[in-house]
Short mmCIF file of C-alpha atoms in Angstrom, two decimals:
data_model
loop_
_atom_site.label_atom_id
_atom_site.label_comp_id
_atom_site.label_asym_id
_atom_site.label_seq_id
_atom_site.Cartn_x
_atom_site.Cartn_y
_atom_site.Cartn_z
CA MET J 1 23.50 -0.17 13.97
CA SER J 2 22.75 -3.50 12.31
CA SER J 3 19.66 -5.36 13.51
CA GLY J 4 21.43 -8.69 13.10
CA LYS J 5 18.64 -10.00 10.87
CA ILE J 6 19.46 -11.85 7.63
CA PRO J 7 17.21 -10.97 4.66
CA CYS J 8 16.27 -13.89 2.41
CA PRO J 9 17.46 -13.31 -1.18
CA GLN J 10 14.37 -15.08 -2.57
CA CYS J 11 11.42 -13.91 -0.48
CA GLY J 12 12.93 -11.01 1.50
CA TYR J 13 11.90 -12.31 4.94
CA GLN J 14 14.06 -11.06 7.82
CA ASN J 15 15.50 -14.15 9.50
CA ARG J 16 17.23 -14.36 12.84
CA GLU J 17 20.97 -13.86 13.03
CA GLY J 18 22.87 -17.07 12.28
CA ALA J 19 20.04 -18.72 10.34
CA VAL J 20 21.15 -21.06 7.56
CA MET J 21 17.77 -21.55 5.87
CA CYS J 22 14.93 -19.02 5.47
CA ASN J 23 12.18 -19.62 8.00
CA LEU J 24 9.51 -18.79 5.40
CA CYS J 25 10.54 -20.12 2.00
CA HIS J 26 13.46 -22.43 3.01
CA ALA J 27 15.97 -20.78 0.67
CA ILE J 28 19.65 -21.16 1.60
CA LEU J 29 21.02 -18.09 3.44
CA GLN J 30 24.56 -19.19 4.31
CA ARG J 31 26.96 -21.63 2.69
CA GLU J 32 29.75 -21.78 5.25
CA GLY J 33 30.04 -24.13 8.19
CA LYS J 34 29.14 -27.76 8.79
CA LYS J 35 25.48 -27.05 9.47
CA ALA J 36 25.16 -25.12 6.20
CA GLU J 37 26.89 -27.92 4.28
CA ARG J 38 24.46 -30.51 5.65
CA ILE J 39 21.45 -28.41 4.70
CA ILE J 40 22.80 -27.66 1.21
CA LYS J 41 23.34 -31.37 0.56
CA LYS J 42 19.72 -32.09 1.54
CA VAL J 43 18.41 -29.29 -0.68
CA GLU J 44 20.53 -30.36 -3.67
CA ALA J 45 19.33 -33.95 -3.22
CA ARG J 46 15.76 -32.75 -3.84
CA SER J 47 16.41 -29.98 -6.32
CA SER J 48 13.52 -30.77 -8.69
CA PHE J 49 9.99 -29.41 -8.23
CA TYR J 50 8.58 -32.89 -7.69
CA ALA J 51 11.20 -33.68 -5.05
CA GLU J 52 10.34 -30.40 -3.29
CA LYS J 53 6.69 -31.41 -3.37
CA GLU J 54 7.48 -34.79 -1.81
CA GLN J 55 9.53 -33.08 0.89
CA ASN J 56 6.65 -30.72 1.59
CA GLN J 57 4.30 -33.69 1.95
CA ARG J 58 6.72 -35.34 4.39
CA ASN J 59 7.04 -32.16 6.44
CA THR J 60 3.27 -31.86 6.63
CA SER J 61 2.98 -35.49 7.74
CA ILE J 62 5.50 -34.84 10.51
CA LEU J 63 3.51 -31.82 11.67
CA LEU J 64 0.28 -33.85 11.58
CA MET J 65 1.88 -36.60 13.69
CA SER J 66 3.06 -33.91 16.11
CA LEU J 67 -0.51 -32.62 16.40
CA THR J 68 -1.81 -36.15 16.99
CA GLY J 69 0.86 -36.75 19.63
CA LEU J 70 -0.07 -33.49 21.35
CA LEU J 71 -3.73 -34.50 21.44
CA VAL J 72 -3.20 -37.98 22.90
CA ALA J 73 -0.62 -36.69 25.40
CA LEU J 74 -3.12 -34.10 26.59
CA GLY J 75 -5.81 -36.75 27.09
CA GLY J 76 -3.42 -39.10 28.90
CA ILE J 77 -1.99 -36.45 31.24
CA ILE J 78 -5.41 -35.05 32.18
CA VAL J 79 -6.89 -38.45 33.08
CA TYR J 80 -3.71 -39.49 34.91
CA ALA J 81 -3.81 -36.26 36.93
CA GLU J 82 -7.41 -37.09 37.84
CA GLY J 83 -6.21 -40.39 39.27
CA GLY J 84 -7.31 -42.54 36.34
CA ASP J 85 -5.61 -44.74 33.75
CA PRO J 86 -3.72 -42.58 31.20
CA LEU J 87 -4.62 -45.08 28.48
CA LEU J 88 -8.26 -44.22 29.12
CA GLY J 89 -7.41 -40.58 28.44
CA VAL J 90 -5.67 -41.49 25.21
CA GLY J 91 -8.72 -43.49 24.17
CA VAL J 92 -11.10 -40.64 24.98
CA ALA J 93 -8.94 -38.22 22.98
CA PHE J 94 -9.02 -40.56 19.98
CA ILE J 95 -12.79 -41.00 20.26
CA VAL J 96 -13.38 -37.23 20.40
CA ALA J 97 -11.11 -36.67 17.40
CA SER J 98 -12.70 -39.57 15.48
CA VAL J 99 -16.26 -38.32 16.01
CA MET J 100 -15.29 -34.79 15.00
CA GLY J 101 -13.32 -36.14 12.04
CA ALA J 102 -16.21 -38.28 10.77
CA PHE J 103 -18.56 -35.33 10.95
CA SER J 104 -16.09 -33.05 9.15
CA TRP J 105 -15.34 -35.70 6.51
CA PHE J 106 -18.94 -35.87 5.34
CA ALA J 107 -20.28 -32.42 6.22
CA GLY J 108 -17.26 -30.14 6.67
CA ALA J 109 -17.14 -28.74 3.12
CA SER J 110 -20.89 -28.06 3.06
CA ILE J 111 -20.69 -26.22 6.38
CA ILE J 112 -17.74 -24.11 5.20
CA LEU J 113 -19.52 -23.16 1.97
CA ALA J 114 -22.73 -22.34 3.86
CA MET J 115 -20.83 -20.23 6.41
CA SER J 116 -19.22 -18.33 3.55
CA GLY J 117 -22.52 -17.61 1.81
CA ALA J 118 -21.34 -19.44 -1.31
CA LYS J 119 -23.92 -20.28 -3.99
CA LYS J 120 -23.39 -23.01 -6.57
CA VAL J 121 -23.34 -21.72 -10.15
CA THR J 122 -23.51 -23.21 -13.64
CA HIS J 123 -21.70 -22.70 -16.93
CA GLU J 124 -24.68 -20.76 -18.26
CA SER J 125 -24.66 -18.22 -15.43
CA ASP J 126 -20.88 -17.60 -15.33
CA PRO J 127 -19.27 -18.86 -18.55
CA GLN J 128 -15.90 -17.08 -18.15
CA LEU J 129 -15.35 -18.54 -14.69
CA PHE J 130 -16.36 -22.01 -15.87
CA ASN J 131 -14.07 -21.78 -18.90
CA VAL J 132 -11.07 -20.98 -16.69
CA VAL J 133 -11.98 -23.76 -14.24
CA GLU J 134 -12.30 -26.23 -17.13
CA GLU J 135 -8.88 -25.15 -18.45
CA MET J 136 -7.29 -25.89 -15.10
CA LYS J 137 -9.21 -29.17 -14.88
CA ILE J 138 -7.58 -30.25 -18.15
CA ALA J 139 -4.14 -28.94 -17.16
CA SER J 140 -4.22 -30.68 -13.78
CA GLY J 141 -5.93 -33.90 -14.88
CA LEU J 142 -8.38 -33.62 -11.99
CA PRO J 143 -12.14 -34.18 -11.95
CA MET J 144 -14.27 -31.06 -12.35
CA PRO J 145 -14.93 -29.51 -8.92
CA ASP J 146 -18.20 -27.86 -7.98
CA VAL J 147 -18.04 -24.11 -8.59
CA TYR J 148 -19.42 -21.52 -6.16
CA ILE J 149 -19.62 -17.74 -6.05
CA ILE J 150 -19.71 -15.55 -2.95
CA GLU J 151 -21.61 -12.36 -3.70
CA GLU J 152 -19.14 -9.95 -2.11
CA ASP J 153 -17.04 -7.17 -3.58
CA ALA J 154 -13.73 -8.16 -1.94
CA PRO J 155 -11.60 -10.28 -4.33
CA ASN J 156 -10.70 -13.67 -2.85
CA ALA J 157 -11.10 -17.42 -3.36
CA PHE J 158 -10.71 -20.78 -1.63
CA ALA J 159 -10.97 -24.51 -2.26
CA THR J 160 -12.52 -27.08 0.05
CA GLY J 161 -13.59 -30.73 0.13
CA ARG J 162 -12.29 -34.06 1.34
CA ASP J 163 -10.51 -35.36 -1.76
CA GLN J 164 -10.04 -34.82 -5.49
CA ASP J 165 -13.39 -36.43 -6.32
CA HIS J 166 -15.31 -34.41 -3.75
CA SER J 167 -14.04 -30.85 -4.03
CA ALA J 168 -15.28 -27.32 -4.61
CA VAL J 169 -13.80 -23.99 -5.67
CA ALA J 170 -15.41 -20.78 -4.41
CA VAL J 171 -14.60 -17.27 -5.67
CA THR J 172 -16.05 -13.90 -4.79
CA ARG J 173 -17.87 -11.69 -7.26
CA GLY J 174 -15.19 -9.10 -6.62
CA LEU J 175 -12.54 -11.50 -7.89
CA LEU J 176 -14.37 -11.90 -11.19
CA ASN J 177 -14.94 -8.15 -11.57
CA LYS J 178 -11.50 -6.89 -10.56
CA LEU J 179 -9.07 -9.42 -12.05
CA ASN J 180 -8.22 -9.93 -15.70
CA ARG J 181 -8.27 -13.38 -17.27
CA ASP J 182 -4.59 -14.19 -16.64
CA GLU J 183 -4.94 -13.19 -12.99
CA LEU J 184 -8.13 -15.21 -12.60
CA GLN J 185 -6.39 -18.19 -14.18
CA GLY J 186 -3.54 -17.86 -11.68
CA VAL J 187 -5.96 -17.85 -8.74
CA ILE J 188 -7.95 -20.84 -10.03
CA ALA J 189 -4.69 -22.72 -10.69
CA HIS J 190 -3.67 -22.02 -7.07
CA GLU J 191 -6.95 -23.46 -5.80
CA PHE J 192 -6.65 -26.50 -8.08
CA SER J 193 -3.17 -27.00 -6.63
CA HIS J 194 -4.67 -27.16 -3.15
CA ILE J 195 -7.02 -29.88 -4.43
CA ARG J 196 -4.32 -31.78 -6.32
CA ASN J 197 -1.86 -31.63 -3.40
CA LEU J 198 -4.68 -32.72 -1.02
CA ASP J 199 -4.25 -29.53 1.01
CA ILE J 200 -8.04 -29.50 1.38
CA ARG J 201 -7.84 -32.82 3.22
CA TYR J 202 -4.92 -31.68 5.36
CA ALA J 203 -6.80 -28.49 6.30
CA MET J 204 -9.79 -30.56 7.39
CA LEU J 205 -7.73 -33.05 9.41
CA VAL J 206 -5.66 -30.33 11.06
CA GLY J 207 -8.78 -28.37 11.93
CA VAL J 208 -10.25 -31.46 13.60
CA LEU J 209 -7.09 -32.13 15.63
CA VAL J 210 -6.78 -28.51 16.73
CA GLY J 211 -10.48 -28.37 17.58
CA ALA J 212 -10.34 -31.63 19.57
CA THR J 213 -7.29 -30.41 21.50
CA ALA J 214 -9.03 -27.15 22.39
CA LEU J 215 -12.25 -28.99 23.34
CA ILE J 216 -10.51 -31.41 25.73
CA ALA J 217 -8.33 -28.68 27.26
CA ASP J 218 -11.33 -26.39 27.75
CA ALA J 219 -13.35 -29.16 29.41
CA PHE J 220 -10.54 -29.81 31.88
CA LEU J 221 -10.01 -26.11 32.64
CA ARG J 222 -13.72 -25.58 33.26
CA GLY J 223 -13.80 -28.50 35.68
CA PHE J 224 -10.63 -27.26 37.34
CA GLY J 225 -12.20 -23.86 37.85
CA ARG J 226 -15.22 -25.42 39.59
CA GLY J 227 -12.97 -27.37 41.92
CA GLY J 228 -14.14 -30.82 40.93
CA LYS J 229 -12.66 -34.09 42.21
CA ARG J 230 -8.94 -34.30 41.48
CA GLY J 231 -6.15 -36.79 41.83
CA SER J 232 -3.97 -36.84 44.93
CA ASN J 233 -0.74 -35.89 43.16
CA PRO J 234 -0.33 -32.08 43.14
CA ALA J 235 2.64 -32.24 40.76
CA LEU J 236 0.63 -34.15 38.14
CA LEU J 237 -2.28 -31.78 38.59
CA ALA J 238 -0.01 -28.78 38.00
CA LEU J 239 1.48 -30.48 34.93
CA ALA J 240 -1.99 -31.16 33.53
CA LEU J 241 -3.02 -27.56 34.14
CA VAL J 242 0.03 -26.17 32.34
CA PHE J 243 -0.39 -28.65 29.50
CA ALA J 244 -4.09 -27.82 29.12
CA ILE J 245 -3.19 -24.14 28.75
CA LEU J 246 -0.25 -24.61 26.39
CA ALA J 247 -1.55 -27.50 24.23
CA PRO J 248 -4.18 -25.48 22.29
CA ILE J 249 -1.62 -22.71 21.67
CA SER J 250 0.96 -25.22 20.45
CA ALA J 251 -1.66 -26.92 18.27
CA LYS J 252 -2.57 -23.58 16.68
CA ILE J 253 1.10 -22.81 15.97
CA LEU J 254 1.49 -26.20 14.25
CA GLN J 255 -1.67 -25.51 12.23
CA MET J 256 -0.26 -22.17 11.06
CA ALA J 257 3.05 -23.80 10.09
CA ILE J 258 1.21 -26.35 7.92
CA SER J 259 -0.92 -23.61 6.33
CA ARG J 260 2.08 -21.43 5.39
CA SER J 261 3.99 -24.35 3.94
CA ARG J 262 1.05 -25.40 1.76
CA GLU J 263 0.52 -21.85 0.43
CA PHE J 264 4.06 -21.67 -0.95
CA MET J 265 3.62 -25.10 -2.55
CA ALA J 266 0.26 -24.16 -4.07
CA ASP J 267 1.82 -21.04 -5.62
CA ALA J 268 4.58 -23.13 -7.18
CA SER J 269 2.10 -25.75 -8.38
CA ALA J 270 -0.07 -23.03 -9.93
CA VAL J 271 2.87 -21.82 -12.00
CA GLU J 272 3.45 -25.40 -13.11
CA LEU J 273 -0.15 -25.49 -14.41
CA THR J 274 -0.31 -22.06 -16.07
CA ARG J 275 3.36 -21.48 -17.01
CA ASN J 276 2.61 -17.84 -16.18
CA PRO J 277 3.96 -16.64 -12.79
CA ASP J 278 3.01 -13.04 -13.64
CA GLY J 279 -0.71 -13.85 -13.60
CA LEU J 280 -0.64 -15.16 -10.03
CA ALA J 281 1.82 -12.51 -8.80
CA SER J 282 -0.40 -9.71 -10.14
CA ALA J 283 -3.52 -11.35 -8.65
CA LEU J 284 -1.91 -11.65 -5.20
CA ALA J 285 -0.93 -7.96 -5.30
CA LYS J 286 -4.43 -6.85 -6.32
CA ILE J 287 -6.18 -9.01 -3.72
CA THR J 288 -3.89 -7.79 -0.93
CA GLN J 289 -4.26 -4.12 -1.87
CA ASP J 290 -8.05 -4.19 -2.28
CA PRO J 291 -9.72 -2.30 0.61
CA ALA J 292 -13.15 -3.98 0.39
CA PRO J 293 -13.95 -6.09 3.49
CA LEU J 294 -14.97 -9.74 3.15
CA ALA J 295 -17.85 -10.08 5.61
CA ALA J 296 -18.29 -13.81 4.91
CA ALA J 297 -14.83 -14.64 6.26
CA ASN J 298 -14.03 -15.33 9.90
CA ARG J 299 -11.21 -16.78 11.98
CA ALA J 300 -12.50 -20.31 11.41
CA THR J 301 -12.21 -20.02 7.62
CA GLN J 302 -9.47 -17.40 7.13
CA HIS J 303 -6.74 -19.98 6.49
CA LEU J 304 -8.63 -21.37 3.47
CA TYR J 305 -8.53 -18.21 1.36
CA ILE J 306 -5.74 -17.46 -1.12
CA VAL J 307 -4.99 -14.26 0.86
CA ASN J 308 -6.01 -13.95 4.51
CA PRO J 309 -9.18 -11.78 4.47
CA VAL J 310 -9.20 -11.24 8.25
CA LYS J 311 -5.66 -10.12 9.02
CA SER J 312 -2.72 -9.44 6.72
CA PHE J 313 0.86 -10.12 7.75
CA ASN J 314 3.74 -8.07 6.40
CA MET J 315 7.40 -8.94 6.17
CA ASP J 316 8.02 -7.67 9.71
CA SER J 317 5.29 -9.86 11.23
CA LYS J 318 6.05 -12.92 13.30
CA ALA J 319 5.63 -15.87 10.95
CA LEU J 320 4.85 -18.15 13.88
CA PHE J 321 1.25 -16.94 14.22
CA SER J 322 0.36 -16.17 10.59
CA THR J 323 -1.98 -18.31 8.50
CA HIS J 324 -0.26 -17.25 5.26
CA PRO J 325 3.25 -16.18 4.31
CA PRO J 326 3.46 -12.41 3.69
CA THR J 327 2.19 -11.65 0.18
CA GLU J 328 5.44 -9.83 -0.54
CA ALA J 329 7.35 -13.04 0.18
CA ARG J 330 5.05 -15.02 -2.11
CA ILE J 331 5.48 -12.51 -4.92
CA ASN J 332 9.26 -12.55 -4.46
CA LYS J 333 9.18 -16.33 -4.84
CA LEU J 334 7.13 -15.97 -8.03
CA VAL J 335 9.66 -13.45 -9.35
CA ALA J 336 12.34 -16.06 -8.70
CA MET J 337 10.24 -18.45 -10.84
CA GLY J 338 10.18 -15.99 -13.73
CA ALA J 339 7.59 -13.28 -13.00
CA THR J 340 8.81 -10.11 -14.69
CA GLY J 341 6.36 -7.42 -13.57
CA LYS J 342 6.69 -4.95 -10.70
CA TYR J 343 4.16 -5.87 -8.03
CA THR J 344 3.57 -4.16 -4.68
CA ALA J 345 1.67 -6.06 -2.00
#
């Protein structure tokens, strides 16, 4: 009996019955019907890589505005339920987010690198790594980022920073030992793409918004549990309680959607830099298959890595709660871009 799912011809993801566009890679699944015609026209209108990139940036901006709206709505509803002015709640939410954002802007990257056990290295200590980074610097036209190594056997990498002039690339020792030069180049190109596309800034901003939402919701729920002074409207109080429970979950879902979208774009941008989709496809397969644990990673930093080191998601997983698209889907997209090898994630 048929499951009713529609497999994507590009990435292989199993979409719900009746879907017109793939939920993971946004490939067209159906071409019949008015809804399909509208979507096809939009896709054809932005058929070039650069147009796709602009669309991705717009989608991310929409998701960021949704996160901001969720945060201020939470602050307003909580204060209103307490019998206060909702505008005061909105102001408090903005202040909390601004303070957290300012701290993250200046210290976020350093904290992430320190949490990951990353050590800054020089050209003299790791010449091959520096040569590949310098190649991608030239190809991308970006300033040279700081280069770090995490002394762990699991192959992985991430980029961080606040902008193109203040960025860093960190790779594990396992990545250098287990990947060949083409594969290493593909990984470094992927991380440079995150810097060039300002994904590092988006990740920081999104993390701040999600963190502020969770902080405000948790403060309200703790006070609610202690039976503090509340407003006289039971309906508003119930609404605030439900919103305080659901807002952090919704914020996390939006964060995951942004993360998945940026991973697909970084893969495509990496191919633009290297002109070698096989290098990145092979690297993704090797990183995913490697059994070595990455002790430096945790749930606060897992979304930064090229492949999630904490939990992998296969093609049958619910995309809603994954930080990355399934590696199989990413490889399938790279095959569609010209990768010719046989890779198993």
